[in-house]
XYZ file of C-alpha atoms in Angstrom:
137
model
C -8.037 -4.511 8.447
C -8.023 -4.576 5.087
C -9.148 -3.093 1.800
C -10.083 -4.437 -1.646
C -8.513 -2.589 -4.720
C -9.720 -3.212 -8.213
C -7.349 -1.963 -11.142
C -7.219 -2.685 -14.915
C -4.222 -2.613 -16.739
C -3.771 0.108 -19.556
C -1.403 -0.599 -22.377
C 1.472 1.982 -21.352
C 1.830 -0.541 -18.373
C 3.168 -3.322 -20.672
C 6.436 -4.127 -22.073
C 8.576 -5.029 -25.103
C 7.050 -8.851 -23.708
C 3.369 -7.476 -23.444
C 3.365 -7.858 -19.766
C 3.267 -5.451 -16.884
C 6.524 -3.605 -16.428
C 7.749 -4.523 -13.167
C 7.979 -0.910 -11.981
C 4.249 -0.851 -12.317
C 3.555 -2.610 -9.671
C 5.298 0.425 -7.060
C 2.157 1.927 -8.373
C -0.526 -0.269 -8.086
C 0.657 -0.831 -4.586
C 0.540 3.025 -3.604
C -2.844 2.985 -5.343
C -3.929 0.470 -2.599
C -2.564 2.655 0.207
C -4.307 5.480 -0.751
C -7.382 3.690 -1.331
C -6.752 1.981 2.361
C -5.911 5.349 3.568
C -9.681 6.785 2.740
C -11.531 3.753 3.692
C -9.982 3.655 6.780
C -8.713 7.595 7.954
C -5.042 6.914 7.454
C -4.571 9.568 4.464
C -0.939 10.891 3.435
C -2.878 14.189 4.080
C -3.919 13.504 6.993
C -0.680 12.301 8.185
C 0.875 15.829 6.917
C -1.667 17.337 8.295
C -0.584 16.088 11.437
C 3.014 17.074 11.018
C 4.527 14.304 9.606
C 5.616 12.440 6.605
C 5.323 8.757 6.253
C 8.157 7.702 3.534
C 8.748 4.197 2.108
C 11.643 2.094 3.151
C 11.308 -1.658 2.265
C 8.863 -2.193 -0.736
C 8.676 -6.029 -1.653
C 7.562 -7.746 -4.707
C 6.966 -11.766 -5.399
C 5.962 -12.236 -9.075
C 3.896 -15.513 -9.629
C 1.862 -15.255 -12.878
C 2.412 -12.086 -15.435
C -0.110 -9.349 -15.868
C -1.058 -8.762 -19.060
C -3.139 -5.883 -20.897
C -6.765 -6.126 -20.472
C -6.493 -7.942 -17.223
C -9.103 -6.983 -14.386
C -6.958 -8.034 -10.530
C -7.786 -7.181 -7.453
C -5.800 -6.317 -5.139
C -6.253 -7.075 -1.335
C -3.749 -4.482 1.286
C -3.851 -5.574 4.688
C -2.866 -3.630 7.555
C 0.006 -5.565 10.062
C 0.189 -3.847 13.627
C 3.220 -3.267 14.851
C 4.169 -1.929 18.748
C 7.218 0.286 16.473
C 6.582 3.533 15.082
C 5.932 2.170 11.567
C 2.940 1.327 9.031
C 3.196 -2.010 7.409
C 1.368 -3.537 4.928
C 1.108 -6.853 2.920
C -0.388 -6.752 -0.334
C -1.708 -9.840 -2.905
C -2.770 -9.457 -6.117
C -5.360 -11.752 -7.570
C -6.803 -12.443 -11.183
C -10.419 -11.555 -10.701
C -11.385 -14.178 -13.728
C -9.665 -17.432 -12.127
C -8.705 -16.220 -8.581
C -4.952 -17.115 -8.952
C -2.207 -15.292 -7.062
C -0.686 -12.801 -9.427
C 1.917 -11.323 -7.128
C 2.549 -10.654 -3.117
C 4.372 -7.801 -1.536
C 5.148 -6.229 1.386
C 5.776 -2.620 2.298
C 7.079 -0.596 5.519
C 6.967 3.222 6.230
C 8.419 5.279 8.793
C 7.380 8.530 10.174
C 9.143 11.557 9.464
C 8.986 15.176 11.205
C 8.256 18.303 8.200
C 11.777 18.818 9.058
C 12.593 15.494 7.568
C 13.665 14.286 10.968
C 13.606 10.567 11.575
C 10.749 9.659 14.453
C 11.455 6.618 16.611
C 8.178 7.002 18.504
C 4.842 6.037 17.557
C 3.426 10.288 16.810
C 0.198 10.902 19.271
C -2.251 11.169 16.208
C -1.109 7.671 14.924
C -1.368 5.877 18.385
C -4.487 7.128 18.460
C -5.812 5.426 15.393
C -4.396 2.728 16.298
C -6.726 2.537 19.351
C -9.471 3.593 17.295
C -9.135 1.201 15.046
C -8.932 -1.491 16.829
C -12.438 -1.184 18.316
C -13.469 -1.311 15.127
C -12.021 -4.563 14.473
């Protein structure tokens, strides 16, 4: 499953070298996860409503071409199924005009209950979501 998310580079996101500050990529990936959640029914509020949090435990970026002010990139976020109690995504940002890959990335989220205790098995609501989504593919 995947979602495509378009965004524009704001002036406040560029650094002294006139390229996007590396820390902005974490926000772009977060925005993509929210877009994915809205499209596929895996939103943060829904996770919390089911009694869990899903914190990030691993987040990586690989930069290839600088993003610059005024660009309108397109990001694809891809859900990677796993048997483990994790939510795993891969990301690819492309320049809309040239189609070049600008950056790629990866994130892993785990489950914690509302007492901030790590959950080592898939919560029932997530198992149901995975079954429902596997039928939609």
